[in-house]
CSV table of C-alpha atoms and ligand atoms in Angstrom, one decimal:
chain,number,residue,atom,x,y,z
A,22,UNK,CA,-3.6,17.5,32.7
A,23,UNK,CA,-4.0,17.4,28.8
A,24,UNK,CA,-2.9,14.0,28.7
A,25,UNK,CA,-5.3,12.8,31.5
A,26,UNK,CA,-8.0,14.2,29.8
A,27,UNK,CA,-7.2,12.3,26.1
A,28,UNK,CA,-6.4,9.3,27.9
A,29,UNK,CA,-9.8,9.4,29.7
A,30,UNK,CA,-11.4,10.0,25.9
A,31,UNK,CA,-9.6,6.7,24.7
A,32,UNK,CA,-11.4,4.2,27.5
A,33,UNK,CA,-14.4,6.1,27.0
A,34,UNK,CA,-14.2,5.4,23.6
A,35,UNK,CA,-12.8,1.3,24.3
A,36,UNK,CA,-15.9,0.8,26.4
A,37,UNK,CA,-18.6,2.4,24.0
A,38,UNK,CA,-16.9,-0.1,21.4
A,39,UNK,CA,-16.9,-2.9,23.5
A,40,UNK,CA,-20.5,-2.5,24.9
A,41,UNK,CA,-22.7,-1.8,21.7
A,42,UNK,CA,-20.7,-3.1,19.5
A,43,UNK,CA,-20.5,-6.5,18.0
A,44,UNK,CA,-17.5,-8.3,18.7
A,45,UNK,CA,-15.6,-9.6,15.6
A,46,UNK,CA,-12.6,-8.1,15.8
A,47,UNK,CA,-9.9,-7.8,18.3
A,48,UNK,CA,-7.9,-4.0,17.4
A,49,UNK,CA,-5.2,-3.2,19.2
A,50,UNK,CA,-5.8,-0.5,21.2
A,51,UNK,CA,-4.6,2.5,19.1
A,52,UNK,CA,-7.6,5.3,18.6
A,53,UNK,CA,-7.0,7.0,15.3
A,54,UNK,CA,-8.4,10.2,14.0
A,55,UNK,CA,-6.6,11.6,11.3
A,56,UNK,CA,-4.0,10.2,8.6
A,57,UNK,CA,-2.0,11.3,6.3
A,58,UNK,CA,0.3,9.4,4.1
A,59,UNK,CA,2.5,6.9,5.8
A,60,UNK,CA,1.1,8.2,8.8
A,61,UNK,CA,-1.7,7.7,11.4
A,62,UNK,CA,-2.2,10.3,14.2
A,63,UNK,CA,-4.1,9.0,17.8
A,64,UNK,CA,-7.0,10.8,20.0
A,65,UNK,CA,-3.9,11.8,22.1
A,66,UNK,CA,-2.1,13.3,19.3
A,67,UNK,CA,0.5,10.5,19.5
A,68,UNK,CA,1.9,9.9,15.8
A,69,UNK,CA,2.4,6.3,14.1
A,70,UNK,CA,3.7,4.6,10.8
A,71,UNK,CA,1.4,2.4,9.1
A,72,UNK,CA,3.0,-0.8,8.2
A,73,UNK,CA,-0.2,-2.6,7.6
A,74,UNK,CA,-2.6,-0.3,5.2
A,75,UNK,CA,-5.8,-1.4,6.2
A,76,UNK,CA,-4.3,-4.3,4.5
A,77,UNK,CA,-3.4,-2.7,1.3
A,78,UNK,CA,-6.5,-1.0,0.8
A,79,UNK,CA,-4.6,2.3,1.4
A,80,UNK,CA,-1.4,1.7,-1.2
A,81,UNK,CA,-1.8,4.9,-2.4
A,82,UNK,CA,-1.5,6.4,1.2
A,83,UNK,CA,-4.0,7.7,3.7
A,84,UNK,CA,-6.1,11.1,2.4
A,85,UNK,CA,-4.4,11.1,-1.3
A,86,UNK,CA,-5.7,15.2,-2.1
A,87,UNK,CA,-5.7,14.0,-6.0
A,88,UNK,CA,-8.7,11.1,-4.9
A,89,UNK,CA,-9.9,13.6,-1.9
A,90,UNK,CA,-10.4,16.0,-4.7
A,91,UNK,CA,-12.0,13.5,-7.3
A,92,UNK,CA,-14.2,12.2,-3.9
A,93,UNK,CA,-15.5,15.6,-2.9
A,94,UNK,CA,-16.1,17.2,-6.6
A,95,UNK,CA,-17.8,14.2,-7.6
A,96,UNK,CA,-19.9,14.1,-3.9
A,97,UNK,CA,-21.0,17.8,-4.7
A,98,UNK,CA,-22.2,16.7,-7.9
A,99,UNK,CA,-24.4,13.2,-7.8
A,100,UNK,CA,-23.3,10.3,-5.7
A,101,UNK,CA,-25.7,7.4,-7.1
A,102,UNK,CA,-28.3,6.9,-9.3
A,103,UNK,CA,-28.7,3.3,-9.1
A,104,UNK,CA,-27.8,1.1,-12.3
A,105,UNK,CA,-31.8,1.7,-13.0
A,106,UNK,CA,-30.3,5.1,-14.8
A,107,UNK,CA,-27.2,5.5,-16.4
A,108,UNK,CA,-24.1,8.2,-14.6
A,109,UNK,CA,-21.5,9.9,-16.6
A,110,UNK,CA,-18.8,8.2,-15.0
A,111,UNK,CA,-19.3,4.4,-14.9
A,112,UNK,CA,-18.4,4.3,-18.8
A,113,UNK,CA,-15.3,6.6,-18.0
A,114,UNK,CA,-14.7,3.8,-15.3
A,115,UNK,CA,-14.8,1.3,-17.4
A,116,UNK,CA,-12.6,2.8,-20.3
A,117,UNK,CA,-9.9,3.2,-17.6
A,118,UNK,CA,-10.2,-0.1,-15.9
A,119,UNK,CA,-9.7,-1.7,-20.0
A,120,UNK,CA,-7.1,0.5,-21.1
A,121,UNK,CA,-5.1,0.2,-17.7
A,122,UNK,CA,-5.6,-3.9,-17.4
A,123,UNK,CA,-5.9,-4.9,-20.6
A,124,UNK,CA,-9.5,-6.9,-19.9
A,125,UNK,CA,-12.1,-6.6,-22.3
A,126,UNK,CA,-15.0,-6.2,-19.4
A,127,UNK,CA,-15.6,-5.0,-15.9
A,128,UNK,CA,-18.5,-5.9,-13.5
A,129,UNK,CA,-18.3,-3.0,-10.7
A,130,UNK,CA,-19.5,-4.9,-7.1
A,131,UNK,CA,-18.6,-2.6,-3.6
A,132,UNK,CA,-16.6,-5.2,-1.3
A,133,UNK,CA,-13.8,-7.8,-2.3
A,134,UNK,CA,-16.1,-10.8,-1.4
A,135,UNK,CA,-18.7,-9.2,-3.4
A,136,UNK,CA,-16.6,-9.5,-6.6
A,137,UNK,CA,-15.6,-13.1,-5.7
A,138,UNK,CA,-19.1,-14.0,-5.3
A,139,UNK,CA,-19.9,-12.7,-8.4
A,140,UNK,CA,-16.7,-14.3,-10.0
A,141,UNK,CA,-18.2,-18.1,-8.9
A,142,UNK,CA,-21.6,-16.6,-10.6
A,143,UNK,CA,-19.6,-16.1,-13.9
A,144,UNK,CA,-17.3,-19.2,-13.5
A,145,UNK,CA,-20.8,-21.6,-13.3
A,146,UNK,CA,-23.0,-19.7,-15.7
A,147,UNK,CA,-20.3,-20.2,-18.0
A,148,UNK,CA,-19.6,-23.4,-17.5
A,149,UNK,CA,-23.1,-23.8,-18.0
A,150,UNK,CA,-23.9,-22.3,-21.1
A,151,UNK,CA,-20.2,-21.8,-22.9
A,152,UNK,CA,-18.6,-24.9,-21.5
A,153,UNK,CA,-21.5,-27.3,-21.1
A,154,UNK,CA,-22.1,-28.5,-18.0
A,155,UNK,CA,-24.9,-29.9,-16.6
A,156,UNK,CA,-27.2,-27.6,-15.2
A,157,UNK,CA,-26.2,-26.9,-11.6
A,158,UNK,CA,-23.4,-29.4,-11.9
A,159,UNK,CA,-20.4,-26.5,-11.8
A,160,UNK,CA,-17.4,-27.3,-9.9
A,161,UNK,CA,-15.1,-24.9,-8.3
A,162,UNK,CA,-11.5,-25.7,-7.3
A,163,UNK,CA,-10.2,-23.3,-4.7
A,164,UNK,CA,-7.1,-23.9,-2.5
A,165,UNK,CA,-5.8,-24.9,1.4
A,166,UNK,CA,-5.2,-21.5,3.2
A,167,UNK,CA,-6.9,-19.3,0.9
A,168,UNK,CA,-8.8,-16.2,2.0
A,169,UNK,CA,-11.8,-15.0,-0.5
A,170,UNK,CA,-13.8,-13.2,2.2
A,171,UNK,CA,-16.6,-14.0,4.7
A,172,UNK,CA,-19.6,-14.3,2.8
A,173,UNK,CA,-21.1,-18.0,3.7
A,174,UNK,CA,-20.5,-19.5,0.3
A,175,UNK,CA,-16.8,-18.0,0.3
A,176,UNK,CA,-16.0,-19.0,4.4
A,177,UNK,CA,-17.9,-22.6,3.2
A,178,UNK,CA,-14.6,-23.5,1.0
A,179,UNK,CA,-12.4,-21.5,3.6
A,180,UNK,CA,-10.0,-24.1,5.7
A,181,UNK,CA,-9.8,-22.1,8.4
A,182,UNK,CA,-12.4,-24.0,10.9
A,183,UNK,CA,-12.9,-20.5,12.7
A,184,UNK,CA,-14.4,-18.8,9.7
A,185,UNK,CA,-17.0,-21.5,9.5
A,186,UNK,CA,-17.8,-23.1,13.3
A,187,UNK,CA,-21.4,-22.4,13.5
A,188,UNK,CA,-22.2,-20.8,10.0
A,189,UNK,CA,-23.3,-23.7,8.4
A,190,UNK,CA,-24.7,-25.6,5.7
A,191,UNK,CA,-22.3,-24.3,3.4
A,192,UNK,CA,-23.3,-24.4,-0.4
A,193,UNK,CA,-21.9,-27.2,-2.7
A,194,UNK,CA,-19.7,-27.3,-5.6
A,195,UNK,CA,-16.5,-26.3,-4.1
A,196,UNK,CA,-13.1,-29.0,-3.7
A,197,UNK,CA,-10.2,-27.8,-2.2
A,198,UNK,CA,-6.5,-28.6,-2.9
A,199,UNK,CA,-3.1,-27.4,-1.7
A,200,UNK,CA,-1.6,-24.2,-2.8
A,201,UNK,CA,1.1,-23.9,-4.9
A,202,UNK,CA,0.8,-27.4,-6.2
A,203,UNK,CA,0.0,-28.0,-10.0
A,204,UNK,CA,-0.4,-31.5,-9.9
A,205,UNK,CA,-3.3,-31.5,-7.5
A,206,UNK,CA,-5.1,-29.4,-9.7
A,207,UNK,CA,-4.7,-31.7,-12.5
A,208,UNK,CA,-5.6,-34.4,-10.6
A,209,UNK,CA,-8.9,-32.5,-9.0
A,210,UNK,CA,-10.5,-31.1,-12.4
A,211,UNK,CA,-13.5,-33.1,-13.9
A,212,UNK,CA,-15.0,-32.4,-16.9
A,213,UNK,CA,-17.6,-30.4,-14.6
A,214,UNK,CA,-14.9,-28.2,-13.1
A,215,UNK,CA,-15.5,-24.9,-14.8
A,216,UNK,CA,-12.7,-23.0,-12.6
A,217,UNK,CA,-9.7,-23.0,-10.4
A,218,UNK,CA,-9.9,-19.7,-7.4
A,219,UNK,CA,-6.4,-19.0,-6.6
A,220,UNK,CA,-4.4,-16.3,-5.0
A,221,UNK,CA,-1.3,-15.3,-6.8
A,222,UNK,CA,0.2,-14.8,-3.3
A,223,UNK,CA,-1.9,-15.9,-0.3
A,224,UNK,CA,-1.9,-12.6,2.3
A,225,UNK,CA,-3.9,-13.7,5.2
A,226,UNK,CA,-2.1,-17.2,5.1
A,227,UNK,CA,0.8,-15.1,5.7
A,228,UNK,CA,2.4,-13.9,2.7
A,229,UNK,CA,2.9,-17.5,1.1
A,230,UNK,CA,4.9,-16.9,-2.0
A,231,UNK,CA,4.2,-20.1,-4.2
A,232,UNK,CA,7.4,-21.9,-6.1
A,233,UNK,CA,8.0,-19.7,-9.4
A,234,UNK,CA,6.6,-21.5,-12.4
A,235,UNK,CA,3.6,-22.4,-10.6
A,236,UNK,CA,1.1,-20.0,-12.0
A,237,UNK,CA,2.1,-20.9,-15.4
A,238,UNK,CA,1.8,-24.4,-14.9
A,239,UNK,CA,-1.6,-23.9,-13.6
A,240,UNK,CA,-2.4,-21.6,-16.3
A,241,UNK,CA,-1.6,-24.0,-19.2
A,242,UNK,CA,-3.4,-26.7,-17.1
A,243,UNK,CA,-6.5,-24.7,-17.1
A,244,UNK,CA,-6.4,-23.9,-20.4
A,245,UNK,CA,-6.1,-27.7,-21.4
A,246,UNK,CA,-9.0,-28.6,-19.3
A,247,UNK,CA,-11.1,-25.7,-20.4
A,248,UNK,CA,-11.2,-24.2,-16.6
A,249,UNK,CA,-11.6,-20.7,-15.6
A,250,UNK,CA,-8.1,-19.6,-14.3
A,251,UNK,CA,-9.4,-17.2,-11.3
A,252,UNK,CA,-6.9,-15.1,-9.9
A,253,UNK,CA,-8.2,-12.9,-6.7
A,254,UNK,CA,-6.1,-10.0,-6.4
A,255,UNK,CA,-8.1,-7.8,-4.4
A,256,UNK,CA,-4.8,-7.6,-2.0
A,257,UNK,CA,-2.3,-8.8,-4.2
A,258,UNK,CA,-2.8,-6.5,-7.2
A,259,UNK,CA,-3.2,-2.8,-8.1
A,260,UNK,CA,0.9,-2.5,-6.9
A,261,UNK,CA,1.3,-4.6,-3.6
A,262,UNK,CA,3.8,-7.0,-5.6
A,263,UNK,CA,6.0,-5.0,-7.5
A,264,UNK,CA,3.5,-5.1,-10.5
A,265,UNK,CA,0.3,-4.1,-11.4
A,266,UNK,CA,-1.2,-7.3,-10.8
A,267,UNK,CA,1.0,-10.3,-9.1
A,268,UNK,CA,0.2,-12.4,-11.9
A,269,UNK,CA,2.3,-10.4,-14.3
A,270,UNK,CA,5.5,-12.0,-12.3
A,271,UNK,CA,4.4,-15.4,-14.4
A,272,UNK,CA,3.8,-13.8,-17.7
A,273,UNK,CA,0.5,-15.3,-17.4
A,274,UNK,CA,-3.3,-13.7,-18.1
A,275,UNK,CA,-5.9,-15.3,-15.8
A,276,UNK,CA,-9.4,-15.8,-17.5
A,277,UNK,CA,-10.9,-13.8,-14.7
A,278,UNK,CA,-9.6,-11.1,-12.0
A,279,UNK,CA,-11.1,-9.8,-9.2
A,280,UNK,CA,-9.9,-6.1,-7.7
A,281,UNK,CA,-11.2,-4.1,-4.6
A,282,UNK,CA,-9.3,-3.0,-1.6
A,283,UNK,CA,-6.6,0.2,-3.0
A,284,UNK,CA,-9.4,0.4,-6.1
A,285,UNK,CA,-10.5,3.3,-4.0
A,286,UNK,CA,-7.4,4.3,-2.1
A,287,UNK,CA,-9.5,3.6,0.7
A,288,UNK,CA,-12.0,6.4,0.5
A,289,UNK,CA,-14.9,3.9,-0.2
A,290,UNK,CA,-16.1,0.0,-0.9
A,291,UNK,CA,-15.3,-0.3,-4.6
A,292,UNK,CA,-14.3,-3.5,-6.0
A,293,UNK,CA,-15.0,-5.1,-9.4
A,294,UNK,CA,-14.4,-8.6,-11.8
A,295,UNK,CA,-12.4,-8.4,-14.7
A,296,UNK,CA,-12.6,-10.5,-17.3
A,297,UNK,CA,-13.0,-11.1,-21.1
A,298,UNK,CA,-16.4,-10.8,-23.2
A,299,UNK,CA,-17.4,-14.9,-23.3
A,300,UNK,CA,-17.0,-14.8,-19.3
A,301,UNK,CA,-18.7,-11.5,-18.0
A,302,UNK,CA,-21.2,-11.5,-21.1
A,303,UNK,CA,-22.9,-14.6,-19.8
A,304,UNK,CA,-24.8,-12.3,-17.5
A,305,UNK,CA,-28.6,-10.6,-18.5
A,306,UNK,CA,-29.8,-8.0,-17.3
A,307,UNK,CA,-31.1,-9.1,-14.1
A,308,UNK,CA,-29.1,-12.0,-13.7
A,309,UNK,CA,-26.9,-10.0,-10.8
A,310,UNK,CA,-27.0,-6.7,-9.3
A,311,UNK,CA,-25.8,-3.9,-6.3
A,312,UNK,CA,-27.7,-0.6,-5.5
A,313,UNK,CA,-24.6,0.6,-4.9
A,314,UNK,CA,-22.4,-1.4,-7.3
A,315,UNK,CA,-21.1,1.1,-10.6
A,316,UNK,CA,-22.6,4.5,-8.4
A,317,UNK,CA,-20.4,7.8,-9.8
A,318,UNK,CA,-19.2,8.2,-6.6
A,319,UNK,CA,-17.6,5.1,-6.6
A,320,UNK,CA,-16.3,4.8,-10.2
A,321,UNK,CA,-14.9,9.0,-9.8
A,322,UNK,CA,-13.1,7.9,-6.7
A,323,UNK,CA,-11.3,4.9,-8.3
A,324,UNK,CA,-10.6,6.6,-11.6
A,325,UNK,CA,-8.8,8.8,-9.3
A,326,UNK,CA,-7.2,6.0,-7.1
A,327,UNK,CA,-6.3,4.1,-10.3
A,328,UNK,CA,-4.5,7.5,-11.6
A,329,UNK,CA,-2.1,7.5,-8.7
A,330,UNK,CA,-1.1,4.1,-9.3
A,331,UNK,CA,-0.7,4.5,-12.4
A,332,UNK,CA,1.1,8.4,-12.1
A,333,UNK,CA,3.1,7.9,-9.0
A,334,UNK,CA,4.6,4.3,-10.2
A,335,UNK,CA,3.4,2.5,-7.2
A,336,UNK,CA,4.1,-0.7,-8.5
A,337,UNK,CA,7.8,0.2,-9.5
A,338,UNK,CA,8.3,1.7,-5.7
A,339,UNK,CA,6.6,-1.3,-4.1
A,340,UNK,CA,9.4,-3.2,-6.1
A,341,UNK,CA,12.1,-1.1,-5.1
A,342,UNK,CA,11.1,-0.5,-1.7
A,343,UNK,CA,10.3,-4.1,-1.3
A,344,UNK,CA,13.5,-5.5,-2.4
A,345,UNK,CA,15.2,-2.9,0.1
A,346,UNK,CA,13.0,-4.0,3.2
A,347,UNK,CA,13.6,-7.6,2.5
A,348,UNK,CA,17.1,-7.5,2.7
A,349,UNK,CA,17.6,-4.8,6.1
A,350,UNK,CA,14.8,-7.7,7.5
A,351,UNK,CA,16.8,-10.4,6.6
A,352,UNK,CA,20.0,-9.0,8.4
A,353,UNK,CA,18.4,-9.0,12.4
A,354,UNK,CA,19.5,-11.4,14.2
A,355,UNK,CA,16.8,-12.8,16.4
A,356,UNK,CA,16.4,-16.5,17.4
A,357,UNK,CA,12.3,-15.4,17.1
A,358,UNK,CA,12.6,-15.5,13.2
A,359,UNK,CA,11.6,-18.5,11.4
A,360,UNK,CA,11.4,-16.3,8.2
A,361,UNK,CA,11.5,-13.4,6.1
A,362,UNK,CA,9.4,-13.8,2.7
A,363,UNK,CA,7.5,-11.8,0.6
A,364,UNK,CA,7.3,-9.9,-2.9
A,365,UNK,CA,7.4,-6.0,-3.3
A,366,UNK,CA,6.7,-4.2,-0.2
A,367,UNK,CA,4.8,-7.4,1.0
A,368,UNK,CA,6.5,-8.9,3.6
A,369,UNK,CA,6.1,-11.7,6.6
A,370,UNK,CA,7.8,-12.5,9.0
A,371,UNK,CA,7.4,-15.7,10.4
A,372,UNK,CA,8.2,-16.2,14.0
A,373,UNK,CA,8.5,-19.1,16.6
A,374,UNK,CA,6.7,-16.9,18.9
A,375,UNK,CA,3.3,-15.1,19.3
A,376,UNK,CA,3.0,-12.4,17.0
A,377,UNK,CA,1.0,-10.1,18.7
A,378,UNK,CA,2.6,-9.2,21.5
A,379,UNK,CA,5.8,-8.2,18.8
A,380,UNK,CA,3.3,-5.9,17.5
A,381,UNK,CA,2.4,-4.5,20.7
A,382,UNK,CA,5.9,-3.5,21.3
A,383,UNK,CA,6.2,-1.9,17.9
A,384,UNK,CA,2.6,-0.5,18.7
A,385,UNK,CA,4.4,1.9,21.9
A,386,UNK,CA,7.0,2.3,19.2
A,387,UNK,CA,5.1,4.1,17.6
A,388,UNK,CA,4.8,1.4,14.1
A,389,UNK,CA,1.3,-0.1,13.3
A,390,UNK,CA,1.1,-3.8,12.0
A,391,UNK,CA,-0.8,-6.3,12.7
A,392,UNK,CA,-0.3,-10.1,13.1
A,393,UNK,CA,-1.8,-12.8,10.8
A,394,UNK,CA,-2.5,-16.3,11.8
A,395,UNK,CA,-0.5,-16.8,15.6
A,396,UNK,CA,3.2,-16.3,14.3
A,397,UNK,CA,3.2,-14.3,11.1
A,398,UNK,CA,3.9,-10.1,11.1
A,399,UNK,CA,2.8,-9.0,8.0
A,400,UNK,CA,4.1,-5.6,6.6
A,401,UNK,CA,2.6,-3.8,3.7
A,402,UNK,CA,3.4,0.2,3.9
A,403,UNK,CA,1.2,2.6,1.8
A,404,UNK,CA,3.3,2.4,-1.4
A,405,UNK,CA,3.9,6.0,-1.0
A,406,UNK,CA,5.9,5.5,1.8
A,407,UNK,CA,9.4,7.6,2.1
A,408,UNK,CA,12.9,5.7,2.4
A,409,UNK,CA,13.5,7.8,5.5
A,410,UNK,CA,10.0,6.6,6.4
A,411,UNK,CA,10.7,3.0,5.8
A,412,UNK,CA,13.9,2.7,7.2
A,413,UNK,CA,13.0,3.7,10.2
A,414,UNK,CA,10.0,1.6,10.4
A,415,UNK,CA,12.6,-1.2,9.8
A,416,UNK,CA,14.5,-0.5,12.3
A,417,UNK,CA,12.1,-0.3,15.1
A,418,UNK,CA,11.1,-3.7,13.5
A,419,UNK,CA,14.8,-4.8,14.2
A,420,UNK,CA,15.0,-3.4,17.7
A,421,UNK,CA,11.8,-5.0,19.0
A,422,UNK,CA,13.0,-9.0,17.5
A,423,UNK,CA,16.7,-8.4,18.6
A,424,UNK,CA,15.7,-7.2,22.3
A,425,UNK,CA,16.5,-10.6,24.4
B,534,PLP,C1,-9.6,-8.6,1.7
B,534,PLP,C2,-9.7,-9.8,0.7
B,534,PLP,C3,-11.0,-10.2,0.3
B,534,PLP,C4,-12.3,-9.6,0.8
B,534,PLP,O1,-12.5,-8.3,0.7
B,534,PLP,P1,-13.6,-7.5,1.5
B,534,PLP,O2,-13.6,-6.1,1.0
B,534,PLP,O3,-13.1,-7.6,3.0
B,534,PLP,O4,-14.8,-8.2,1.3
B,534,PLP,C5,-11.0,-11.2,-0.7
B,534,PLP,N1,-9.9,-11.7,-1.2
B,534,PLP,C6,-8.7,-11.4,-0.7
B,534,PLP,C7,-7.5,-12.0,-1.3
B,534,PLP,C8,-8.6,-10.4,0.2
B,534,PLP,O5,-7.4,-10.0,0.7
């Protein structure tokens, strides 16, 4: 009886979804309505491991008390003010984002593609008047496969024909050349290219690790030319990698970095550019803006977030954890797997079948991940996630690819 009744909640809930709501997304159909940790409970109380994070915006696990606490305190108190006034904890925000990253400044933006957007602002106004371009002559290099985001200037330079069927004109400006290759981007910068977009690691391509020197070469190319080396890391940083930011692997420091995603932990849209002084102080007041962009809300929730990293060495687990996943992955045998890649407790594995119906097995296994592109699983626990946890994720993992 008490499962009839939950079950007959879920479709209720499916169709309400599926009749007023718009369509971009295609879930699996898992209803959750309560997390904690590693772990995601169902309307019928039926318990799952995340493996996906709500793609890493969650490294620091679902419902973290230390950022509840910072959330609630600070939503008792004020919530926004606009950047009209000033708050008491934007500057604190700020102090922590520089002392924890090393960046001289920080623009504070809600979304990821809200900070890339206003990373291409930076990168033309600076070529503009630091670098000395023509006026509205900027050029932005960006690579094959990336993801930035779905703005329309940011799906215009996507190479994914999906993002963009039927959202056209695009803006101009943009050229696009393969990933992980540093002669292309010699070979693409003019002296009107003021910056080169790149992901350390490409996630939604699925988990495309470039060759190791790369970012280093790129780096000293950029610096040659006088380009903007733009790293996003809204996914790839704040832990994912097995470092604060993946760029660290290369010994390298971009010119510009944009953060969002685990900024927050989760609990709310915060993202933000980093950069140094000549690139962020290009802009005047009124030059840019959010009404909610730098609110205290936002900047008490990701001191808090930021703290966990920082406290619970998330980016020293996601390396140990990740070195441990990689190898129990790489020892099922499957004919289904192309390959296992990835860096910290970042992993894909690429398959010569449909992915998602290997994720709707592991779904009524009771593990949550979620296919990218056709072929690719891609697994990225909370980085609080137990060994116990973990392992058995793994192994359900192994069970589902080795089952004929
Ligand atoms: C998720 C993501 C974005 C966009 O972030 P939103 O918060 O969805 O706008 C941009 N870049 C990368 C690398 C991402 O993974």
């Amino acid at each position: 009886m008490y499962a009839e009744q939950t079950a007959t909640v879920s479709v209720e809930l499916i169709e309400l979804e599926e009749q007023y709501g718009a369509h971009n997304y295609h879930p699996l159909n898992v209803i959750i309505e309560r997390a904690s940790g590693a772990w995601v409970y169902d309307v019928d109380g039926k318990q799952y491991l995340d493996f996906l994070a709500a793609y890493s915006a969650v490294n620091q696990g679902h419902c973290h008390p230390a950022i509840l606490k910072a959330m609630t305190e600070q939503a008792a108190r004020v919530t926004i003010t606009s950047r009209a006034f000033r708050n008491d904890q934007l500057p604190l925000l700020y102090r922590d984002l520089h002392e924890i990253t090393g960046f001289e400044m920080a623009l504070p933006m809600n979304s990821g593609v809200e900070a890339v957007e206003t990373s291409l602002k930076a990168a033309r106004k600076w070529g503009e008047t630091v670098k000395g371009v023509p006026a509205g002559q900027g050029e932005i290099i960006v690579c094959g496969n990336n993801f930035h985001g779905r703005t329309i200037s940011v799906v215009g330079f996507s190479s994914e024909q999906q993002y963009k069927t039927g959202f056209g004109p695009f803006p101009v400006g943009f050229r696009t050349i393969p990933f992980g290759d540093a002669a292309a981007l010699r070979d693409a910068i003019t002296p009107n290219t003021v910056g080169f977009l790149v992901e350390p690691v490409q996630g939604e391509a699925g988990i495309i690790v470039p060759p190791d020197g790369y970012l280093r070469e790129v780096a000293a190319i950029c610096r040659e030319h006088r380009v903007l080396l733009m790293c996003d890391e809204i996914q790839s940083g704040l832990g994912r990698t097995g470092a604060m930011f993946a760029f660290e692997h290369e010994g390298i420091r971009p010119d510009v970095v944009t953060i969002g995603k685990a900024l927050s932990g989760g609990f709310y849209p915060v993202s933000a550019v980093l950069a140094s002084k000549e690139v962020l102080g290009v802009f005047s007041p009124g030059d840019h803006g959010s009404t909610f962009g730098g609110n205290p809300l936002a900047c008490a929730v990701a001191r808090a977030a930021l703290r966990v990293i920082v406290d619970e060495k998330l980016a020293q687990r996601s390396k140990e954890l990740g070195a441990y996943a990689l190898e129990r992955l790489r020892k099922i045998s499957s004919t289904k797997i192309v390959e296992v890649r990835g860096k910290g407790l970042w992993i894909g594995i690429e398959l010569n079948v449909k992915a998602r119906p290997i994720c709707e097995a592991l779904q009524l296994r009771g593990v949550l991940c979620k296919e990218t592109h056709d072929n690719v699983i891609r697994l990225a626990p909370p980085l609080t996630i137990s060994r116990e946890d973990l392992a058995w994720g793994l192994d359900q993992i192994a069970a589902v690819l080795e089952a004929a």
